[in-house]
Amino acid sequence: MNFLIPSALSALFFIPLYLFLSFHARRTKRSYLLLMTGKRLKKQLPLGSTLMMAGLVLLTLALMRPVSNPRLIEKEQTGRNIVFVIDVSRSMLAQDLIPNRLERARYDILNSLENLSGHRLALVAFAGNPVLKCPLTLDHLYFSQSLSELGTHSVSRGGTNLGDAVRSVIEDLFDQDDRESMDILLITDGEDQDSFPVQSASRAGQEGIRIITIGLGSPDQGTVIPDEENGTLMYGDEPVYSKADMETLSAMAEASDGGWSVPVEDGKIPIQEILNKLERTGTQKNTGTVEEYIYDEQYRWFLIPGLILIVLSFLIENSGWFRRRAI
């Protein structure tokens, strides 16, 4: 027999706590009884307390999830192919989102991974050129490790070429089978450098690929870009401001097959809400199989006797006959 949640053993902490409280209550009762009647309470641990401790031990074992007869099975997964295409240009270091745009995107994606079972995930970083950081995979741990390593150093050339990033997904990085049931989550501030992004999005739409554009930052005021040497990135004597180009991003989403745009000026990026909508509105496909163990649960053999012992302890403690026997 194995226990799948051994950390539940810490619940045994309540047994010495119960013993302490029981001993303190019994000593107080013994002193009161001696003062009022001159009789002494027997010093041995009462039967009710013994049963209570035994019941708590059994309940703890039940919480540890005892199992037997492990069997390895293959389980088919259904979902979609979701490609996160993330801008890693220097403008993504702007701090209008906390702590900055890139860190905010990474944090909110990582917090959504546990709800993506069955979906194959991929990661593409881009600035002046796109780079595949994680191929489509059901291994979300590998994806999260790749995402954790993402930074402005992830690509070799600076700039922001949205069109090149999308074209790399539909032409170079993934084959035809991978592009079936595919969604692109494009996370950027949208400041493109003449890479024909709307045309590339239209090409994606022709292949049935949805593009959800997530525009980070204010489209009006803009935000300065941090710089390690000068504190703020400068162009001549003037600071460089980064503004979200939601007009371009909205046009890209509309040009694709059923995409939409999401502006995020501050606060949290609604990654989970976007993923939920993708699940509701997209066709699911078989994304592969995973191996997992199944077991025969054995907790009831500890839970039921434990509850019986605890009920008996309450009955005994509140029984007049047992109280008289203890005097």
mmCIF file of C-alpha atoms in Angstrom:
data_model
loop_
_atom_site.group_PDB
_atom_site.id
_atom_site.type_symbol
_atom_site.label_atom_id
_atom_site.label_comp_id
_atom_site.label_asym_id
_atom_site.label_seq_id
_atom_site.Cartn_x
_atom_site.Cartn_y
_atom_site.Cartn_z
ATOM 1 C CA MET A 1 0.000 0.000 0.000
ATOM 2 C CA ASN A 2 1.220 3.484 -0.874
ATOM 3 C CA PHE A 3 0.194 6.936 0.321
ATOM 4 C CA LEU A 4 -0.229 9.616 -2.360
ATOM 5 C CA ILE A 5 -0.371 12.563 0.071
ATOM 6 C CA PRO A 6 2.265 11.792 2.721
ATOM 7 C CA SER A 7 2.369 15.457 3.732
ATOM 8 C CA ALA A 8 -1.024 14.923 5.419
ATOM 9 C CA LEU A 9 0.920 13.138 8.162
ATOM 10 C CA SER A 10 1.415 16.596 9.674
ATOM 11 C CA ALA A 11 -2.211 16.375 10.844
ATOM 12 C CA LEU A 12 -0.915 14.126 13.655
ATOM 13 C CA PHE A 13 0.150 17.393 15.297
ATOM 14 C CA PHE A 14 -3.401 17.622 16.616
ATOM 15 C CA ILE A 15 -2.977 14.471 18.711
ATOM 16 C CA PRO A 16 -0.455 15.921 21.213
ATOM 17 C CA LEU A 17 -2.534 19.102 21.196
ATOM 18 C CA TYR A 18 -5.599 17.038 22.074
ATOM 19 C CA LEU A 19 -3.642 15.184 24.790
ATOM 20 C CA PHE A 20 -2.511 18.473 26.321
ATOM 21 C CA LEU A 21 -6.021 19.931 26.374
ATOM 22 C CA SER A 22 -7.487 16.670 27.677
ATOM 23 C CA PHE A 23 -4.872 16.415 30.435
ATOM 24 C CA HIS A 24 -5.381 20.043 31.431
ATOM 25 C CA ALA A 25 -9.177 19.634 31.564
ATOM 26 C CA ARG A 26 -8.908 16.402 33.569
ATOM 27 C CA ARG A 27 -6.458 17.923 36.063
ATOM 28 C CA THR A 28 -8.781 20.876 36.582
ATOM 29 C CA LYS A 29 -11.706 18.493 37.060
ATOM 30 C CA ARG A 30 -9.700 16.353 39.516
ATOM 31 C CA SER A 31 -8.794 19.409 41.616
ATOM 32 C CA TYR A 32 -12.404 20.590 41.643
ATOM 33 C CA LEU A 33 -13.699 17.120 42.579
ATOM 34 C CA LEU A 34 -11.166 16.786 45.415
ATOM 35 C CA LEU A 35 -12.106 20.198 46.749
ATOM 36 C CA MET A 36 -15.866 19.565 46.639
ATOM 37 C CA THR A 37 -16.141 15.882 47.607
ATOM 38 C CA GLY A 38 -12.765 14.757 48.885
ATOM 39 C CA LYS A 39 -12.677 12.069 46.169
ATOM 40 C CA ARG A 40 -9.861 11.654 43.691
ATOM 41 C CA LEU A 41 -10.278 11.091 39.944
ATOM 42 C CA LYS A 42 -8.405 8.064 38.613
ATOM 43 C CA LYS A 43 -5.121 9.089 36.999
ATOM 44 C CA GLN A 44 -5.152 6.720 34.036
ATOM 45 C CA LEU A 45 -6.079 8.037 30.619
ATOM 46 C CA PRO A 46 -9.855 7.658 30.214
ATOM 47 C CA LEU A 47 -11.215 5.272 27.576
ATOM 48 C CA GLY A 48 -12.880 8.111 25.654
ATOM 49 C CA SER A 49 -9.584 9.935 25.169
ATOM 50 C CA THR A 50 -7.861 6.737 24.048
ATOM 51 C CA LEU A 51 -10.550 6.100 21.434
ATOM 52 C CA MET A 52 -10.373 9.724 20.275
ATOM 53 C CA MET A 53 -6.611 9.477 19.693
ATOM 54 C CA ALA A 54 -6.970 6.206 17.809
ATOM 55 C CA GLY A 55 -9.722 7.743 15.673
ATOM 56 C CA LEU A 56 -7.573 10.778 14.856
ATOM 57 C CA VAL A 57 -4.694 8.532 13.787
ATOM 58 C CA LEU A 58 -7.003 6.609 11.445
ATOM 59 C CA LEU A 59 -8.446 9.825 9.983
ATOM 60 C CA THR A 60 -4.915 11.078 9.353
ATOM 61 C CA LEU A 61 -4.090 7.877 7.482
ATOM 62 C CA ALA A 62 -7.252 8.366 5.400
ATOM 63 C CA LEU A 63 -6.158 11.935 4.562
ATOM 64 C CA MET A 64 -2.828 10.570 3.315
ATOM 65 C CA ARG A 65 -4.824 8.895 0.518
ATOM 66 C CA PRO A 66 -3.834 5.226 0.825
ATOM 67 C CA VAL A 67 -3.915 3.339 -2.500
ATOM 68 C CA SER A 68 -3.035 -0.085 -3.832
ATOM 69 C CA ASN A 69 -2.786 -1.988 -7.134
ATOM 70 C CA PRO A 70 -1.124 0.757 -9.274
ATOM 71 C CA ARG A 71 -1.735 0.410 -13.027
ATOM 72 C CA LEU A 72 -0.230 2.437 -15.893
ATOM 73 C CA ILE A 73 -2.743 3.453 -18.577
ATOM 74 C CA GLU A 74 -2.673 5.620 -21.693
ATOM 75 C CA LYS A 75 -5.170 8.463 -21.736
ATOM 76 C CA GLU A 76 -6.135 10.354 -24.880
ATOM 77 C CA GLN A 77 -5.934 14.137 -24.695
ATOM 78 C CA THR A 78 -8.138 16.557 -26.614
ATOM 79 C CA GLY A 79 -7.555 20.267 -26.960
ATOM 80 C CA ARG A 80 -6.081 22.883 -29.258
ATOM 81 C CA ASN A 81 -2.636 23.952 -30.404
ATOM 82 C CA ILE A 82 -1.945 27.241 -28.623
ATOM 83 C CA VAL A 83 1.118 29.242 -29.657
ATOM 84 C CA PHE A 84 2.223 32.081 -27.380
ATOM 85 C CA VAL A 85 4.048 34.628 -29.542
ATOM 86 C CA ILE A 86 5.670 37.084 -27.138
ATOM 87 C CA ASP A 87 7.414 40.355 -27.900
ATOM 88 C CA VAL A 88 10.808 40.535 -26.135
ATOM 89 C CA SER A 89 11.940 43.893 -27.533
ATOM 90 C CA ARG A 90 13.215 46.556 -25.121
ATOM 91 C CA SER A 91 9.854 48.328 -25.117
ATOM 92 C CA MET A 92 8.458 45.321 -23.212
ATOM 93 C CA LEU A 93 10.541 46.463 -20.226
ATOM 94 C CA ALA A 94 8.271 49.503 -19.798
ATOM 95 C CA GLN A 95 6.824 49.562 -16.305
ATOM 96 C CA ASP A 96 3.240 50.650 -16.923
ATOM 97 C CA LEU A 97 2.403 47.050 -15.983
ATOM 98 C CA ILE A 98 3.962 45.785 -12.747
ATOM 99 C CA PRO A 99 6.824 44.934 -12.588
ATOM 100 C CA ASN A 100 7.074 45.412 -16.370
ATOM 101 C CA ARG A 101 5.194 44.287 -19.467
ATOM 102 C CA LEU A 102 7.296 41.187 -20.129
ATOM 103 C CA GLU A 103 7.367 39.993 -16.520
ATOM 104 C CA ARG A 104 3.627 40.603 -16.206
ATOM 105 C CA ALA A 105 2.924 38.486 -19.285
ATOM 106 C CA ARG A 106 5.168 35.690 -18.072
ATOM 107 C CA TYR A 107 3.634 35.673 -14.583
ATOM 108 C CA ASP A 108 0.020 35.613 -15.784
ATOM 109 C CA ILE A 109 0.677 32.832 -18.316
ATOM 110 C CA LEU A 110 2.427 30.657 -15.721
ATOM 111 C CA ASN A 111 -0.511 31.089 -13.345
ATOM 112 C CA SER A 112 -2.897 29.775 -16.011
ATOM 113 C CA LEU A 113 -1.045 26.591 -16.978
ATOM 114 C CA GLU A 114 -2.732 24.273 -14.483
ATOM 115 C CA ASN A 115 -6.055 24.760 -16.297
ATOM 116 C CA LEU A 116 -4.689 23.870 -19.750
ATOM 117 C CA SER A 117 -4.686 20.088 -19.578
ATOM 118 C CA GLY A 118 -5.035 18.551 -23.042
ATOM 119 C CA HIS A 119 -3.819 21.606 -24.944
ATOM 120 C CA ARG A 120 -0.479 21.544 -26.732
ATOM 121 C CA LEU A 121 1.495 24.711 -26.043
ATOM 122 C CA ALA A 122 4.333 26.368 -27.953
ATOM 123 C CA LEU A 123 6.407 29.483 -27.336
ATOM 124 C CA VAL A 124 7.837 31.889 -29.914
ATOM 125 C CA ALA A 125 9.901 34.906 -28.864
ATOM 126 C CA PHE A 126 10.314 37.775 -31.287
ATOM 127 C CA ALA A 127 11.703 41.247 -31.674
ATOM 128 C CA GLY A 128 13.556 41.956 -34.926
ATOM 129 C CA ASN A 129 13.440 38.223 -35.679
ATOM 130 C CA PRO A 130 11.324 35.314 -34.360
ATOM 131 C CA VAL A 131 12.831 32.358 -32.459
ATOM 132 C CA LEU A 132 11.082 29.123 -31.483
ATOM 133 C CA LYS A 133 11.707 28.607 -27.754
ATOM 134 C CA CYS A 134 9.372 25.667 -27.170
ATOM 135 C CA PRO A 135 7.770 23.444 -29.847
ATOM 136 C CA LEU A 136 4.183 22.278 -29.499
ATOM 137 C CA THR A 137 4.085 19.966 -26.500
ATOM 138 C CA LEU A 138 1.807 18.452 -23.883
ATOM 139 C CA ASP A 139 4.695 18.762 -21.420
ATOM 140 C CA HIS A 140 3.611 21.951 -19.697
ATOM 141 C CA LEU A 141 6.545 21.779 -17.283
ATOM 142 C CA TYR A 142 8.966 22.086 -20.208
ATOM 143 C CA PHE A 143 6.888 24.957 -21.591
ATOM 144 C CA SER A 144 6.944 26.761 -18.235
ATOM 145 C CA GLN A 145 10.733 26.352 -17.994
ATOM 146 C CA SER A 146 11.134 27.847 -21.469
ATOM 147 C CA LEU A 147 8.826 30.711 -20.536
ATOM 148 C CA SER A 148 10.742 31.371 -17.308
ATOM 149 C CA GLU A 149 13.954 31.857 -19.306
ATOM 150 C CA LEU A 150 12.384 34.379 -21.696
ATOM 151 C CA GLY A 151 14.010 37.825 -21.842
ATOM 152 C CA THR A 152 15.242 40.561 -24.140
ATOM 153 C CA HIS A 153 18.310 38.356 -24.711
ATOM 154 C CA SER A 154 16.154 35.609 -26.259
ATOM 155 C CA VAL A 155 16.522 36.929 -29.818
ATOM 156 C CA SER A 156 19.544 38.180 -31.728
ATOM 157 C CA ARG A 157 18.083 41.290 -33.341
ATOM 158 C CA GLY A 158 16.222 44.220 -31.830
ATOM 159 C CA GLY A 159 13.100 45.924 -33.145
ATOM 160 C CA THR A 160 9.487 44.776 -33.385
ATOM 161 C CA ASN A 161 8.428 42.890 -36.505
ATOM 162 C CA LEU A 162 4.910 41.588 -35.898
ATOM 163 C CA GLY A 163 4.413 40.375 -39.449
ATOM 164 C CA ASP A 164 7.593 38.293 -39.433
ATOM 165 C CA ALA A 165 6.566 36.653 -36.150
ATOM 166 C CA VAL A 166 3.176 35.571 -37.507
ATOM 167 C CA ARG A 167 4.620 34.456 -40.851
ATOM 168 C CA SER A 168 7.170 32.284 -39.058
ATOM 169 C CA VAL A 169 4.327 30.423 -37.335
ATOM 170 C CA ILE A 170 2.360 29.726 -40.507
ATOM 171 C CA GLU A 171 5.307 29.117 -42.854
ATOM 172 C CA ASP A 172 8.434 27.957 -41.024
ATOM 173 C CA LEU A 173 8.070 26.791 -37.430
ATOM 174 C CA PHE A 174 5.080 24.428 -37.631
ATOM 175 C CA ASP A 175 3.878 21.945 -40.249
ATOM 176 C CA GLN A 176 0.388 21.657 -41.723
ATOM 177 C CA ASP A 177 -0.853 19.134 -39.149
ATOM 178 C CA ASP A 178 0.306 21.373 -36.300
ATOM 179 C CA ARG A 179 -1.522 24.362 -37.773
ATOM 180 C CA GLU A 180 -4.864 22.568 -37.525
ATOM 181 C CA SER A 181 -6.904 23.793 -34.548
ATOM 182 C CA MET A 182 -4.235 26.420 -33.862
ATOM 183 C CA ASP A 183 -4.600 29.689 -31.998
ATOM 184 C CA ILE A 184 -1.936 32.388 -31.774
ATOM 185 C CA LEU A 185 -1.784 34.552 -28.657
ATOM 186 C CA LEU A 186 0.252 37.557 -29.756
ATOM 187 C CA ILE A 187 1.460 39.509 -26.710
ATOM 188 C CA THR A 188 3.085 42.837 -27.593
ATOM 189 C CA ASP A 189 2.789 46.606 -27.434
ATOM 190 C CA GLY A 190 2.053 46.525 -31.166
ATOM 191 C CA GLU A 191 4.670 49.021 -32.355
ATOM 192 C CA ASP A 192 5.542 47.432 -35.701
ATOM 193 C CA GLN A 193 8.398 48.347 -38.022
ATOM 194 C CA ASP A 194 6.810 47.940 -41.473
ATOM 195 C CA SER A 195 6.640 44.138 -41.492
ATOM 196 C CA PHE A 196 3.118 43.999 -43.007
ATOM 197 C CA PRO A 197 1.419 42.519 -39.915
ATOM 198 C CA VAL A 198 -2.180 42.736 -41.172
ATOM 199 C CA GLN A 199 -1.308 40.891 -44.369
ATOM 200 C CA SER A 200 0.377 38.125 -42.376
ATOM 201 C CA ALA A 201 -2.670 37.871 -40.100
ATOM 202 C CA SER A 202 -4.917 37.583 -43.159
ATOM 203 C CA ARG A 203 -2.748 34.726 -44.413
ATOM 204 C CA ALA A 204 -3.158 33.011 -41.033
ATOM 205 C CA GLY A 205 -6.909 33.460 -41.292
ATOM 206 C CA GLN A 206 -6.924 31.704 -44.658
ATOM 207 C CA GLU A 207 -5.480 28.655 -42.900
ATOM 208 C CA GLY A 208 -8.132 28.783 -40.172
ATOM 209 C CA ILE A 209 -5.793 30.162 -37.501
ATOM 210 C CA ARG A 210 -7.202 32.563 -34.946
ATOM 211 C CA ILE A 211 -5.010 35.404 -33.702
ATOM 212 C CA ILE A 212 -5.781 36.942 -30.332
ATOM 213 C CA THR A 213 -3.772 40.130 -29.993
ATOM 214 C CA ILE A 214 -3.008 41.318 -26.469
ATOM 215 C CA GLY A 215 -1.832 44.923 -26.528
ATOM 216 C CA LEU A 216 0.184 45.992 -23.492
ATOM 217 C CA GLY A 217 0.479 49.619 -22.413
ATOM 218 C CA SER A 218 -1.358 52.881 -22.897
ATOM 219 C CA PRO A 219 -2.265 53.839 -26.481
ATOM 220 C CA ASP A 220 -2.291 57.549 -25.585
ATOM 221 C CA GLN A 221 0.286 58.787 -23.095
ATOM 222 C CA GLY A 222 2.893 56.063 -23.488
ATOM 223 C CA THR A 223 5.602 55.016 -21.034
ATOM 224 C CA VAL A 224 9.353 55.547 -20.937
ATOM 225 C CA ILE A 225 11.609 52.525 -21.484
ATOM 226 C CA PRO A 226 14.164 51.677 -18.763
ATOM 227 C CA ASP A 227 17.822 51.620 -19.761
ATOM 228 C CA GLU A 228 20.657 50.142 -17.690
ATOM 229 C CA GLU A 229 23.156 52.859 -18.618
ATOM 230 C CA ASN A 230 21.087 56.049 -18.547
ATOM 231 C CA GLY A 231 18.087 54.997 -16.474
ATOM 232 C CA THR A 232 15.766 55.864 -19.373
ATOM 233 C CA LEU A 233 16.174 55.023 -23.063
ATOM 234 C CA MET A 234 16.932 58.234 -24.954
ATOM 235 C CA TYR A 235 16.811 59.311 -28.591
ATOM 236 C CA GLY A 236 19.117 62.292 -28.708
ATOM 237 C CA ASP A 237 18.080 64.452 -25.770
ATOM 238 C CA GLU A 238 14.529 63.132 -25.605
ATOM 239 C CA PRO A 239 13.254 60.052 -23.732
ATOM 240 C CA VAL A 240 11.736 57.305 -25.872
ATOM 241 C CA TYR A 241 8.080 56.578 -25.109
ATOM 242 C CA SER A 242 6.368 53.281 -25.890
ATOM 243 C CA LYS A 243 2.674 53.355 -26.798
ATOM 244 C CA ALA A 244 0.371 50.438 -27.524
ATOM 245 C CA ASP A 245 -0.698 50.422 -31.177
ATOM 246 C CA MET A 246 -4.166 48.951 -30.694
ATOM 247 C CA GLU A 247 -5.251 50.027 -34.173
ATOM 248 C CA THR A 248 -2.751 47.659 -35.789
ATOM 249 C CA LEU A 249 -3.434 44.883 -33.290
ATOM 250 C CA SER A 250 -7.202 45.133 -33.770
ATOM 251 C CA ALA A 251 -6.771 44.996 -37.547
ATOM 252 C CA MET A 252 -4.608 41.875 -37.206
ATOM 253 C CA ALA A 253 -7.183 40.118 -35.037
ATOM 254 C CA GLU A 254 -10.017 40.972 -37.433
ATOM 255 C CA ALA A 255 -8.008 39.763 -40.425
ATOM 256 C CA SER A 256 -7.548 36.328 -38.876
ATOM 257 C CA ASP A 257 -10.214 33.624 -38.626
ATOM 258 C CA GLY A 258 -12.334 34.574 -35.600
ATOM 259 C CA GLY A 259 -9.675 36.422 -33.618
ATOM 260 C CA TRP A 260 -10.139 39.366 -31.296
ATOM 261 C CA SER A 261 -8.001 41.996 -29.571
ATOM 262 C CA VAL A 262 -7.535 42.619 -25.841
ATOM 263 C CA PRO A 263 -6.122 45.976 -24.658
ATOM 264 C CA VAL A 264 -4.302 45.895 -21.305
ATOM 265 C CA GLU A 265 -3.220 49.318 -20.038
ATOM 266 C CA ASP A 266 -2.485 48.273 -16.456
ATOM 267 C CA GLY A 267 -3.216 45.549 -13.936
ATOM 268 C CA LYS A 268 -3.516 41.870 -14.754
ATOM 269 C CA ILE A 269 -3.490 40.351 -18.234
ATOM 270 C CA PRO A 270 -6.705 38.253 -18.538
ATOM 271 C CA ILE A 271 -4.941 35.148 -19.865
ATOM 272 C CA GLN A 272 -7.316 32.715 -18.155
ATOM 273 C CA GLU A 273 -10.420 34.421 -19.535
ATOM 274 C CA ILE A 274 -8.934 34.366 -23.044
ATOM 275 C CA LEU A 275 -8.077 30.672 -22.780
ATOM 276 C CA ASN A 276 -11.569 29.853 -21.503
ATOM 277 C CA LYS A 277 -13.096 31.599 -24.522
ATOM 278 C CA LEU A 278 -10.759 29.714 -26.870
ATOM 279 C CA GLU A 279 -11.946 26.422 -25.370
ATOM 280 C CA ARG A 280 -15.626 27.355 -25.697
ATOM 281 C CA THR A 281 -15.436 28.592 -29.277
ATOM 282 C CA GLY A 282 -12.809 26.347 -30.885
ATOM 283 C CA THR A 283 -12.945 22.816 -32.244
ATOM 284 C CA GLN A 284 -11.055 20.328 -30.088
ATOM 285 C CA LYS A 285 -8.777 17.729 -31.674
ATOM 286 C CA ASN A 286 -6.846 14.726 -30.438
ATOM 287 C CA THR A 287 -3.553 16.204 -29.249
ATOM 288 C CA GLY A 288 -1.904 12.932 -28.201
ATOM 289 C CA THR A 289 -1.807 10.497 -25.320
ATOM 290 C CA VAL A 290 -0.301 10.682 -21.871
ATOM 291 C CA GLU A 291 0.560 7.879 -19.488
ATOM 292 C CA GLU A 292 -0.793 8.029 -15.978
ATOM 293 C CA TYR A 293 -1.199 5.720 -13.017
ATOM 294 C CA ILE A 294 -4.568 4.734 -11.616
ATOM 295 C CA TYR A 295 -5.060 3.093 -8.231
ATOM 296 C CA ASP A 296 -7.588 1.368 -6.026
ATOM 297 C CA GLU A 297 -8.487 3.827 -3.289
ATOM 298 C CA GLN A 298 -8.241 2.394 0.250
ATOM 299 C CA TYR A 299 -9.092 5.433 2.376
ATOM 300 C CA ARG A 300 -12.471 4.038 3.486
ATOM 301 C CA TRP A 301 -10.722 1.296 5.495
ATOM 302 C CA PHE A 302 -9.281 4.046 7.684
ATOM 303 C CA LEU A 303 -12.021 6.671 7.442
ATOM 304 C CA ILE A 304 -14.986 4.564 8.600
ATOM 305 C CA PRO A 305 -13.285 2.963 11.658
ATOM 306 C CA GLY A 306 -11.824 6.361 12.562
ATOM 307 C CA LEU A 307 -15.238 8.028 12.536
ATOM 308 C CA ILE A 308 -16.713 5.153 14.569
ATOM 309 C CA LEU A 309 -14.003 5.502 17.226
ATOM 310 C CA ILE A 310 -14.504 9.271 17.455
ATOM 311 C CA VAL A 311 -18.283 8.869 17.826
ATOM 312 C CA LEU A 312 -17.733 6.228 20.525
ATOM 313 C CA SER A 313 -15.356 8.551 22.365
ATOM 314 C CA PHE A 314 -18.029 11.266 22.490
ATOM 315 C CA LEU A 315 -20.644 8.765 23.691
ATOM 316 C CA ILE A 316 -18.333 7.461 26.410
ATOM 317 C CA GLU A 317 -17.279 10.925 27.579
ATOM 318 C CA ASN A 318 -20.916 11.962 27.894
ATOM 319 C CA SER A 319 -22.136 8.728 29.475
ATOM 320 C CA GLY A 320 -22.967 8.963 33.166
ATOM 321 C CA TRP A 321 -22.055 5.284 33.743
ATOM 322 C CA PHE A 322 -18.540 5.785 32.391
ATOM 323 C CA ARG A 323 -18.094 8.971 34.371
ATOM 324 C CA ARG A 324 -19.006 7.110 37.584
ATOM 325 C CA ARG A 325 -16.564 4.310 36.715
ATOM 326 C CA ALA A 326 -13.791 6.892 36.342
ATOM 327 C CA ILE A 327 -14.197 8.209 39.902
#
